[in-house]
Amino acid sequence: MGDREQLHDLRQQAHNAGIEGNSKMTEQQLRDALRRVGKGEKPQMAKNQARR
């Protein structure tokens, strides 16, 4: 159950960061996108790069 809660928290963080439509992203993709947004990348670009 801890993994599920952690994934939910990552999805919430992504949503708060402006990364729309993150429900099908993996945990690693979410972490990568959040890291990119933290470095100043636009949320949609971060999402696209993380999903590659």
Short mmCIF file of C-alpha atoms in Angstrom, two decimals, residues 10-41:
data_model
loop_
_atom_site.label_atom_id
_atom_site.label_comp_id
_atom_site.label_asym_id
_atom_site.label_seq_id
_atom_site.Cartn_x
_atom_site.Cartn_y
_atom_site.Cartn_z
CA LEU A 10 3.92 11.96 -7.07
CA ARG A 11 0.86 12.40 -9.26
CA GLN A 12 -0.42 15.16 -6.96
CA GLN A 13 2.96 16.91 -7.05
CA ALA A 14 2.97 16.68 -10.86
CA HIS A 15 -0.52 18.15 -11.00
CA ASN A 16 0.52 20.98 -8.69
CA ALA A 17 3.56 21.62 -10.90
CA GLY A 18 1.28 22.00 -13.93
CA ILE A 19 1.99 18.64 -15.56
CA GLU A 20 -1.41 17.81 -17.03
CA GLY A 21 -2.56 14.31 -17.94
CA ASN A 22 -0.04 12.42 -15.82
CA SER A 23 -2.28 9.44 -14.95
CA LYS A 24 -0.56 7.07 -17.38
CA MET A 25 2.99 8.07 -16.51
CA THR A 26 5.19 5.67 -14.58
CA GLU A 27 6.80 6.55 -11.28
CA GLN A 28 10.16 7.11 -12.99
CA GLN A 29 8.58 9.32 -15.66
CA LEU A 30 6.87 11.40 -12.97
CA ARG A 31 10.12 11.82 -11.04
CA ASP A 32 11.95 12.84 -14.22
CA ALA A 33 9.27 15.35 -15.23
CA LEU A 34 9.18 16.88 -11.74
CA ARG A 35 12.97 17.16 -11.75
CA ARG A 36 12.87 18.91 -15.12
CA VAL A 37 10.18 21.36 -13.96
CA GLY A 38 12.27 22.03 -10.85
CA LYS A 39 15.12 23.05 -13.13
CA GLY A 40 12.89 25.55 -14.94
CA GLU A 41 11.57 23.57 -17.89
#
